[in-house]
């Protein structure tokens, strides 16, 4: 299903942009180098599609479309497909991309293999597929299948870029695992307590409460409960960087590796 913002008033579109800005501030409060991660992904995409007149780019599990916007800044001629499962984040994405003829916002559920049949996705091939802070929520068997499906959706020479939090192994890498955990805690303390708290940066629950107070998104919140069910309260599985890279190689990508890393914050890549 493709979403649009046809019924939104100017005030509602302004509210959507405000929620997007608050989302970005909240996410940055948890992820120390989020902007650098996004810029790295966007610049690599720009290099891969250089010389392509109308590159097609899929932002997978895109949330409200923040990464897609970073890519658009580097690839202004790109056609964006912004895909996610969450009805609230999708409607905010649709509202903030209102009037953009080269952006499609589409509802997909990666747990359902039929997600590739959504018209905006089935119109592959894509020159690039990007994702950030999302695919770690997939169960390992689903992640392996999605990577195999991406190998069919990306053109030869195209690229997949996934920026995510991939924890160090507790048995094999305990020292860096501890350092990374302390770094995360220090970042969140600096973002959400003391003087930072006065800046009104939302924590996770506060952002969702703010979005829930907006009348336009009432139906989307009701749909969110139906779409997610108990999944909203289930912790994500622990899947290593090595698992991701092995799954991508097995899917048929000819080059895999990391393009950027800060402790356990990683941008991995796979070239078709």
PDB file of N, CA and C in Angstrom, residues 66-155:
ATOM      1  N   UNK A  66      14.174   9.549   7.468  1.00  0.00           N
ATOM      2  CA  UNK A  66      15.331  10.412   7.723  1.00  0.00           C
ATOM      3  C   UNK A  66      16.526  10.065   6.852  1.00  0.00           C
ATOM      4  N   UNK A  67      16.839   8.778   6.740  1.00  0.00           N
ATOM      5  CA  UNK A  67      17.980   8.379   5.911  1.00  0.00           C
ATOM      6  C   UNK A  67      17.705   8.683   4.450  1.00  0.00           C
ATOM      7  N   UNK A  68      16.493   8.464   3.995  1.00  0.00           N
ATOM      8  CA  UNK A  68      16.147   8.783   2.608  1.00  0.00           C
ATOM      9  C   UNK A  68      16.405  10.253   2.305  1.00  0.00           C
ATOM     10  N   UNK A  69      16.114  11.114   3.261  1.00  0.00           N
ATOM     11  CA  UNK A  69      16.356  12.545   3.066  1.00  0.00           C
ATOM     12  C   UNK A  69      17.855  12.839   2.977  1.00  0.00           C
ATOM     13  N   UNK A  70      18.659  12.151   3.776  1.00  0.00           N
ATOM     14  CA  UNK A  70      20.107  12.346   3.699  1.00  0.00           C
ATOM     15  C   UNK A  70      20.634  11.896   2.347  1.00  0.00           C
ATOM     16  N   UNK A  71      20.095  10.803   1.835  1.00  0.00           N
ATOM     17  CA  UNK A  71      20.507  10.324   0.514  1.00  0.00           C
ATOM     18  C   UNK A  71      20.051  11.292  -0.565  1.00  0.00           C
ATOM     19  N   UNK A  72      18.826  11.798  -0.431  1.00  0.00           N
ATOM     20  CA  UNK A  72      18.321  12.764  -1.417  1.00  0.00           C
ATOM     21  C   UNK A  72      19.223  13.991  -1.499  1.00  0.00           C
ATOM     22  N   UNK A  73      19.788  14.408  -0.376  1.00  0.00           N
ATOM     23  CA  UNK A  73      20.664  15.583  -0.380  1.00  0.00           C
ATOM     24  C   UNK A  73      21.896  15.362  -1.238  1.00  0.00           C
ATOM     25  N   UNK A  74      22.382  14.109  -1.296  1.00  0.00           N
ATOM     26  CA  UNK A  74      23.553  13.780  -2.107  1.00  0.00           C
ATOM     27  C   UNK A  74      23.187  13.342  -3.514  1.00  0.00           C
ATOM     28  N   UNK A  75      21.953  12.858  -3.686  1.00  0.00           N
ATOM     29  CA  UNK A  75      21.500  12.334  -4.988  1.00  0.00           C
ATOM     30  C   UNK A  75      20.166  12.997  -5.314  1.00  0.00           C
ATOM     31  N   UNK A  76      20.175  14.270  -5.662  1.00  0.00           N
ATOM     32  CA  UNK A  76      18.912  14.993  -5.852  1.00  0.00           C
ATOM     33  C   UNK A  76      18.049  14.453  -6.986  1.00  0.00           C
ATOM     34  N   UNK A  77      18.661  13.749  -7.947  1.00  0.00           N
ATOM     35  CA  UNK A  77      17.885  13.208  -9.062  1.00  0.00           C
ATOM     36  C   UNK A  77      17.312  11.834  -8.759  1.00  0.00           C
ATOM     37  N   UNK A  78      17.568  11.323  -7.573  1.00  0.00           N
ATOM     38  CA  UNK A  78      17.141   9.979  -7.245  1.00  0.00           C
ATOM     39  C   UNK A  78      15.648   9.857  -7.037  1.00  0.00           C
ATOM     40  N   UNK A  79      15.118   8.670  -7.392  1.00  0.00           N
ATOM     41  CA  UNK A  79      13.725   8.329  -7.082  1.00  0.00           C
ATOM     42  C   UNK A  79      13.746   7.456  -5.837  1.00  0.00           C
ATOM     43  N   UNK A  80      13.082   7.913  -4.786  1.00  0.00           N
ATOM     44  CA  UNK A  80      13.122   7.247  -3.495  1.00  0.00           C
ATOM     45  C   UNK A  80      11.886   6.392  -3.280  1.00  0.00           C
ATOM     46  N   UNK A  81      12.105   5.179  -2.789  1.00  0.00           N
ATOM     47  CA  UNK A  81      11.022   4.349  -2.280  1.00  0.00           C
ATOM     48  C   UNK A  81      11.283   4.183  -0.781  1.00  0.00           C
ATOM     49  N   UNK A  82      10.392   4.741   0.019  1.00  0.00           N
ATOM     50  CA  UNK A  82      10.544   4.769   1.475  1.00  0.00           C
ATOM     51  C   UNK A  82       9.591   3.719   2.044  1.00  0.00           C
ATOM     52  N   UNK A  83      10.138   2.607   2.544  1.00  0.00           N
ATOM     53  CA  UNK A  83       9.325   1.454   2.923  1.00  0.00           C
ATOM     54  C   UNK A  83       9.475   1.137   4.403  1.00  0.00           C
ATOM     55  N   UNK A  84       8.352   0.900   5.062  1.00  0.00           N
ATOM     56  CA  UNK A  84       8.375   0.552   6.479  1.00  0.00           C
ATOM     57  C   UNK A  84       7.090  -0.190   6.815  1.00  0.00           C
ATOM     58  N   UNK A  85       7.051  -0.736   8.030  1.00  0.00           N
ATOM     59  CA  UNK A  85       5.883  -1.468   8.533  1.00  0.00           C
ATOM     60  C   UNK A  85       5.008  -0.608   9.429  1.00  0.00           C
ATOM     61  N   UNK A  86       5.604   0.344  10.126  1.00  0.00           N
ATOM     62  CA  UNK A  86       4.899   1.074  11.170  1.00  0.00           C
ATOM     63  C   UNK A  86       3.962   2.134  10.582  1.00  0.00           C
ATOM     64  N   UNK A  87       2.656   2.032  10.817  1.00  0.00           N
ATOM     65  CA  UNK A  87       1.708   2.978  10.208  1.00  0.00           C
ATOM     66  C   UNK A  87       1.942   4.434  10.607  1.00  0.00           C
ATOM     67  N   UNK A  88       2.365   4.680  11.848  1.00  0.00           N
ATOM     68  CA  UNK A  88       2.576   6.054  12.297  1.00  0.00           C
ATOM     69  C   UNK A  88       3.778   6.664  11.589  1.00  0.00           C
ATOM     70  N   UNK A  89       4.902   5.965  11.609  1.00  0.00           N
ATOM     71  CA  UNK A  89       6.103   6.488  10.964  1.00  0.00           C
ATOM     72  C   UNK A  89       5.891   6.655   9.462  1.00  0.00           C
ATOM     73  N   UNK A  90       5.144   5.734   8.867  1.00  0.00           N
ATOM     74  CA  UNK A  90       4.862   5.838   7.428  1.00  0.00           C
ATOM     75  C   UNK A  90       4.037   7.080   7.105  1.00  0.00           C
ATOM     76  N   UNK A  91       3.035   7.376   7.937  1.00  0.00           N
ATOM     77  CA  UNK A  91       2.209   8.552   7.636  1.00  0.00           C
ATOM     78  C   UNK A  91       2.999   9.837   7.823  1.00  0.00           C
ATOM     79  N   UNK A  92       3.871   9.867   8.824  1.00  0.00           N
ATOM     80  CA  UNK A  92       4.734  11.042   8.983  1.00  0.00           C
ATOM     81  C   UNK A  92       5.653  11.178   7.780  1.00  0.00           C
ATOM     82  N   UNK A  93       6.197  10.061   7.302  1.00  0.00           N
ATOM     83  CA  UNK A  93       7.034  10.105   6.097  1.00  0.00           C
ATOM     84  C   UNK A  93       6.244  10.629   4.908  1.00  0.00           C
ATOM     85  N   UNK A  94       5.031  10.113   4.731  1.00  0.00           N
ATOM     86  CA  UNK A  94       4.202  10.567   3.610  1.00  0.00           C
ATOM     87  C   UNK A  94       3.909  12.058   3.713  1.00  0.00           C
ATOM     88  N   UNK A  95       3.645  12.529   4.917  1.00  0.00           N
ATOM     89  CA  UNK A  95       3.342  13.948   5.099  1.00  0.00           C
ATOM     90  C   UNK A  95       4.568  14.820   4.829  1.00  0.00           C
ATOM     91  N   UNK A  96       5.737  14.366   5.262  1.00  0.00           N
ATOM     92  CA  UNK A  96       6.932  15.200   5.091  1.00  0.00           C
ATOM     93  C   UNK A  96       7.482  15.119   3.664  1.00  0.00           C
ATOM     94  N   UNK A  97       7.086  14.101   2.916  1.00  0.00           N
ATOM     95  CA  UNK A  97       7.455  14.035   1.499  1.00  0.00           C
ATOM     96  C   UNK A  97       6.328  14.546   0.597  1.00  0.00           C
ATOM     97  N   UNK A  98       5.317  15.156   1.173  1.00  0.00           N
ATOM     98  CA  UNK A  98       4.173  15.650   0.392  1.00  0.00           C
ATOM     99  C   UNK A  98       4.648  16.579  -0.720  1.00  0.00           C
ATOM    100  N   UNK A  99       4.135  16.352  -1.919  1.00  0.00           N
ATOM    101  CA  UNK A  99       4.498  17.181  -3.065  1.00  0.00           C
ATOM    102  C   UNK A  99       5.756  16.743  -3.782  1.00  0.00           C
ATOM    103  N   UNK A 100       6.435  15.732  -3.269  1.00  0.00           N
ATOM    104  CA  UNK A 100       7.662  15.238  -3.901  1.00  0.00           C
ATOM    105  C   UNK A 100       7.292  14.133  -4.887  1.00  0.00           C
ATOM    106  N   UNK A 101       7.336  14.439  -6.174  1.00  0.00           N
ATOM    107  CA  UNK A 101       6.939  13.476  -7.196  1.00  0.00           C
ATOM    108  C   UNK A 101       7.916  12.327  -7.343  1.00  0.00           C
ATOM    109  N   UNK A 102       9.087  12.462  -6.740  1.00  0.00           N
ATOM    110  CA  UNK A 102      10.110  11.426  -6.878  1.00  0.00           C
ATOM    111  C   UNK A 102      10.350  10.681  -5.568  1.00  0.00           C
ATOM    112  N   UNK A 103       9.306  10.604  -4.749  1.00  0.00           N
ATOM    113  CA  UNK A 103       9.365   9.826  -3.516  1.00  0.00           C
ATOM    114  C   UNK A 103       8.051   9.080  -3.348  1.00  0.00           C
ATOM    115  N   UNK A 104       8.147   7.791  -3.102  1.00  0.00           N
ATOM    116  CA  UNK A 104       6.986   6.955  -2.816  1.00  0.00           C
ATOM    117  C   UNK A 104       7.138   6.379  -1.410  1.00  0.00           C
ATOM    118  N   UNK A 105       6.068   6.434  -0.644  1.00  0.00           N
ATOM    119  CA  UNK A 105       6.062   5.888   0.714  1.00  0.00           C
ATOM    120  C   UNK A 105       5.147   4.675   0.707  1.00  0.00           C
ATOM    121  N   UNK A 106       5.687   3.521   1.086  1.00  0.00           N
ATOM    122  CA  UNK A 106       4.950   2.273   0.916  1.00  0.00           C
ATOM    123  C   UNK A 106       5.027   1.436   2.177  1.00  0.00           C
ATOM    124  N   UNK A 107       3.897   0.812   2.525  1.00  0.00           N
ATOM    125  CA  UNK A 107       3.826  -0.070   3.687  1.00  0.00           C
ATOM    126  C   UNK A 107       4.242  -1.480   3.283  1.00  0.00           C
ATOM    127  N   UNK A 108       5.253  -2.014   3.954  1.00  0.00           N
ATOM    128  CA  UNK A 108       5.679  -3.392   3.729  1.00  0.00           C
ATOM    129  C   UNK A 108       6.002  -4.036   5.078  1.00  0.00           C
ATOM    130  N   UNK A 109       5.840  -5.341   5.134  1.00  0.00           N
ATOM    131  CA  UNK A 109       6.202  -6.112   6.320  1.00  0.00           C
ATOM    132  C   UNK A 109       7.254  -7.127   5.897  1.00  0.00           C
ATOM    133  N   UNK A 110       8.492  -6.930   6.336  1.00  0.00           N
ATOM    134  CA  UNK A 110       9.581  -7.799   5.904  1.00  0.00           C
ATOM    135  C   UNK A 110       9.418  -9.228   6.401  1.00  0.00           C
ATOM    136  N   UNK A 111       8.587  -9.434   7.415  1.00  0.00           N
ATOM    137  CA  UNK A 111       8.326 -10.786   7.894  1.00  0.00           C
ATOM    138  C   UNK A 111       7.459 -11.569   6.916  1.00  0.00           C
ATOM    139  N   UNK A 112       6.839 -10.873   5.986  1.00  0.00           N
ATOM    140  CA  UNK A 112       5.984 -11.478   4.968  1.00  0.00           C
ATOM    141  C   UNK A 112       6.735 -11.455   3.641  1.00  0.00           C
ATOM    142  N   UNK A 113       7.028 -12.631   3.084  1.00  0.00           N
ATOM    143  CA  UNK A 113       7.804 -12.700   1.845  1.00  0.00           C
ATOM    144  C   UNK A 113       7.126 -11.972   0.690  1.00  0.00           C
ATOM    145  N   UNK A 114       5.855 -11.664   0.818  1.00  0.00           N
ATOM    146  CA  UNK A 114       5.146 -10.954  -0.253  1.00  0.00           C
ATOM    147  C   UNK A 114       5.504  -9.475  -0.297  1.00  0.00           C
ATOM    148  N   UNK A 115       6.363  -8.995   0.601  1.00  0.00           N
ATOM    149  CA  UNK A 115       6.693  -7.564   0.605  1.00  0.00           C
ATOM    150  C   UNK A 115       7.296  -7.119  -0.718  1.00  0.00           C
ATOM    151  N   UNK A 116       7.986  -8.012  -1.396  1.00  0.00           N
ATOM    152  CA  UNK A 116       8.617  -7.648  -2.671  1.00  0.00           C
ATOM    153  C   UNK A 116       7.603  -7.424  -3.785  1.00  0.00           C
ATOM    154  N   UNK A 117       6.336  -7.806  -3.538  1.00  0.00           N
ATOM    155  CA  UNK A 117       5.305  -7.645  -4.564  1.00  0.00           C
ATOM    156  C   UNK A 117       4.614  -6.286  -4.499  1.00  0.00           C
ATOM    157  N   UNK A 118       4.918  -5.507  -3.479  1.00  0.00           N
ATOM    158  CA  UNK A 118       4.367  -4.149  -3.439  1.00  0.00           C
ATOM    159  C   UNK A 118       4.796  -3.417  -4.707  1.00  0.00           C
ATOM    160  N   UNK A 119       3.871  -2.769  -5.421  1.00  0.00           N
ATOM    161  CA  UNK A 119       4.214  -2.211  -6.732  1.00  0.00           C
ATOM    162  C   UNK A 119       5.454  -1.331  -6.755  1.00  0.00           C
ATOM    163  N   UNK A 120       5.641  -0.500  -5.747  1.00  0.00           N
ATOM    164  CA  UNK A 120       6.809   0.383  -5.738  1.00  0.00           C
ATOM    165  C   UNK A 120       8.096  -0.403  -5.599  1.00  0.00           C
ATOM    166  N   UNK A 121       8.033  -1.556  -4.914  1.00  0.00           N
ATOM    167  CA  UNK A 121       9.210  -2.412  -4.747  1.00  0.00           C
ATOM    168  C   UNK A 121       9.403  -3.296  -5.970  1.00  0.00           C
ATOM    169  N   UNK A 122       8.317  -3.835  -6.485  1.00  0.00           N
ATOM    170  CA  UNK A 122       8.392  -4.732  -7.641  1.00  0.00           C
ATOM    171  C   UNK A 122       8.867  -4.013  -8.898  1.00  0.00           C
ATOM    172  N   UNK A 123       8.840  -2.683  -8.883  1.00  0.00           N
ATOM    173  CA  UNK A 123       9.325  -1.905 -10.025  1.00  0.00           C
ATOM    174  C   UNK A 123      10.843  -1.842 -10.051  1.00  0.00           C
ATOM    175  N   UNK A 124      11.511  -2.787  -9.386  1.00  0.00           N
ATOM    176  CA  UNK A 124      12.972  -2.906  -9.387  1.00  0.00           C
ATOM    177  C   UNK A 124      13.454  -3.071 -10.832  1.00  0.00           C
ATOM    178  N   UNK A 125      14.764  -2.968 -11.126  1.00  0.00           N
ATOM    179  CA  UNK A 125      15.851  -3.015 -10.142  1.00  0.00           C
ATOM    180  C   UNK A 125      16.141  -1.663  -9.493  1.00  0.00           C
ATOM    181  N   UNK A 126      16.764  -1.775  -8.316  1.00  0.00           N
ATOM    182  CA  UNK A 126      17.232  -0.604  -7.588  1.00  0.00           C
ATOM    183  C   UNK A 126      18.739  -0.464  -7.768  1.00  0.00           C
ATOM    184  N   UNK A 127      19.184   0.778  -7.809  1.00  0.00           N
ATOM    185  CA  UNK A 127      20.615   1.050  -7.858  1.00  0.00           C
ATOM    186  C   UNK A 127      21.239   0.933  -6.473  1.00  0.00           C
ATOM    187  N   UNK A 128      20.438   1.216  -5.452  1.00  0.00           N
ATOM    188  CA  UNK A 128      20.940   1.135  -4.079  1.00  0.00           C
ATOM    189  C   UNK A 128      19.788   0.840  -3.138  1.00  0.00           C
ATOM    190  N   UNK A 129      20.090   0.067  -2.107  1.00  0.00           N
ATOM    191  CA  UNK A 129      19.162  -0.166  -1.000  1.00  0.00           C
ATOM    192  C   UNK A 129      19.883   0.252   0.272  1.00  0.00           C
ATOM    193  N   UNK A 130      19.233   1.077   1.080  1.00  0.00           N
ATOM    194  CA  UNK A 130      19.848   1.558   2.321  1.00  0.00           C
ATOM    195  C   UNK A 130      18.926   1.245   3.492  1.00  0.00           C
ATOM    196  N   UNK A 131      19.512   1.173   4.682  1.00  0.00           N
ATOM    197  CA  UNK A 131      18.736   0.973   5.896  1.00  0.00           C
ATOM    198  C   UNK A 131      19.571   1.448   7.073  1.00  0.00           C
ATOM    199  N   UNK A 132      18.887   1.825   8.156  1.00  0.00           N
ATOM    200  CA  UNK A 132      19.615   2.291   9.343  1.00  0.00           C
ATOM    201  C   UNK A 132      18.830   1.979  10.610  1.00  0.00           C
ATOM    202  N   UNK A 133      19.503   1.379  11.557  1.00  0.00           N
ATOM    203  CA  UNK A 133      18.964   1.097  12.891  1.00  0.00           C
ATOM    204  C   UNK A 133      17.615   0.384  12.808  1.00  0.00           C
ATOM    205  N   UNK A 134      17.558  -0.648  11.978  1.00  0.00           N
ATOM    206  CA  UNK A 134      16.275  -1.310  11.766  1.00  0.00           C
ATOM    207  C   UNK A 134      16.387  -2.822  11.585  1.00  0.00           C
ATOM    208  N   UNK A 135      17.296  -3.276  10.739  1.00  0.00           N
ATOM    209  CA  UNK A 135      17.300  -4.692  10.374  1.00  0.00           C
ATOM    210  C   UNK A 135      17.726  -5.594  11.523  1.00  0.00           C
ATOM    211  N   UNK A 136      18.331  -5.016  12.577  1.00  0.00           N
ATOM    212  CA  UNK A 136      18.681  -5.844  13.735  1.00  0.00           C
ATOM    213  C   UNK A 136      17.445  -6.362  14.461  1.00  0.00           C
ATOM    214  N   UNK A 137      16.270  -5.806  14.153  1.00  0.00           N
ATOM    215  CA  UNK A 137      15.033  -6.283  14.758  1.00  0.00           C
ATOM    216  C   UNK A 137      14.531  -7.571  14.116  1.00  0.00           C
ATOM    217  N   UNK A 138      15.046  -7.918  12.941  1.00  0.00           N
ATOM    218  CA  UNK A 138      14.569  -9.115  12.242  1.00  0.00           C
ATOM    219  C   UNK A 138      15.113 -10.373  12.890  1.00  0.00           C
ATOM    220  N   UNK A 139      14.286 -11.419  12.911  1.00  0.00           N
ATOM    221  CA  UNK A 139      14.769 -12.730  13.323  1.00  0.00           C
ATOM    222  C   UNK A 139      15.798 -13.220  12.307  1.00  0.00           C
ATOM    223  N   UNK A 140      16.808 -13.988  12.736  1.00  0.00           N
ATOM    224  CA  UNK A 140      17.890 -14.386  11.819  1.00  0.00           C
ATOM    225  C   UNK A 140      17.400 -15.019  10.525  1.00  0.00           C
ATOM    226  N   UNK A 141      16.411 -15.914  10.607  1.00  0.00           N
ATOM    227  CA  UNK A 141      15.929 -16.569   9.390  1.00  0.00           C
ATOM    228  C   UNK A 141      15.261 -15.571   8.444  1.00  0.00           C
ATOM    229  N   UNK A 142      14.594 -14.548   9.024  1.00  0.00           N
ATOM    230  CA  UNK A 142      13.980 -13.514   8.187  1.00  0.00           C
ATOM    231  C   UNK A 142      15.044 -12.644   7.546  1.00  0.00           C
ATOM    232  N   UNK A 143      16.070 -12.293   8.299  1.00  0.00           N
ATOM    233  CA  UNK A 143      17.163 -11.483   7.765  1.00  0.00           C
ATOM    234  C   UNK A 143      17.830 -12.178   6.574  1.00  0.00           C
ATOM    235  N   UNK A 144      18.098 -13.469   6.701  1.00  0.00           N
ATOM    236  CA  UNK A 144      18.722 -14.227   5.609  1.00  0.00           C
ATOM    237  C   UNK A 144      17.828 -14.180   4.370  1.00  0.00           C
ATOM    238  N   UNK A 145      16.524 -14.379   4.548  1.00  0.00           N
ATOM    239  CA  UNK A 145      15.611 -14.339   3.407  1.00  0.00           C
ATOM    240  C   UNK A 145      15.571 -12.953   2.775  1.00  0.00           C
ATOM    241  N   UNK A 146      15.516 -11.904   3.609  1.00  0.00           N
ATOM    242  CA  UNK A 146      15.465 -10.544   3.068  1.00  0.00           C
ATOM    243  C   UNK A 146      16.714 -10.245   2.251  1.00  0.00           C
ATOM    244  N   UNK A 147      17.876 -10.650   2.728  1.00  0.00           N
ATOM    245  CA  UNK A 147      19.096 -10.423   1.955  1.00  0.00           C
ATOM    246  C   UNK A 147      19.046 -11.164   0.617  1.00  0.00           C
ATOM    247  N   UNK A 148      18.489 -12.350   0.594  1.00  0.00           N
ATOM    248  CA  UNK A 148      18.347 -13.078  -0.675  1.00  0.00           C
ATOM    249  C   UNK A 148      17.386 -12.345  -1.612  1.00  0.00           C
ATOM    250  N   UNK A 149      16.340 -11.789  -1.046  1.00  0.00           N
ATOM    251  CA  UNK A 149      15.387 -11.025  -1.861  1.00  0.00           C
ATOM    252  C   UNK A 149      16.028  -9.744  -2.394  1.00  0.00           C
ATOM    253  N   UNK A 150      16.863  -9.109  -1.592  1.00  0.00           N
ATOM    254  CA  UNK A 150      17.541  -7.905  -2.065  1.00  0.00           C
ATOM    255  C   UNK A 150      18.480  -8.209  -3.221  1.00  0.00           C
ATOM    256  N   UNK A 151      19.075  -9.385  -3.202  1.00  0.00           N
ATOM    257  CA  UNK A 151      19.956  -9.766  -4.311  1.00  0.00           C
ATOM    258  C   UNK A 151      19.198  -9.830  -5.633  1.00  0.00           C
ATOM    259  N   UNK A 152      17.893 -10.051  -5.552  1.00  0.00           N
ATOM    260  CA  UNK A 152      17.060 -10.069  -6.763  1.00  0.00           C
ATOM    261  C   UNK A 152      16.557  -8.674  -7.124  1.00  0.00           C
ATOM    262  N   UNK A 153      16.558  -7.770  -6.170  1.00  0.00           N
ATOM    263  CA  UNK A 153      16.015  -6.427  -6.404  1.00  0.00           C
ATOM    264  C   UNK A 153      17.070  -5.411  -6.822  1.00  0.00           C
ATOM    265  N   UNK A 154      18.343  -5.696  -6.514  1.00  0.00           N
ATOM    266  CA  UNK A 154      19.427  -4.757  -6.807  1.00  0.00           C
ATOM    267  C   UNK A 154      20.075  -5.116  -8.135  1.00  0.00           C
ATOM    268  N   UNK A 155      20.343  -4.123  -8.941  1.00  0.00           N
ATOM    269  CA  UNK A 155      20.982  -4.365 -10.237  1.00  0.00           C
ATOM    270  C   UNK A 155      22.431  -4.806 -10.066  1.00  0.00           C
TER     271      UNK A 155
END
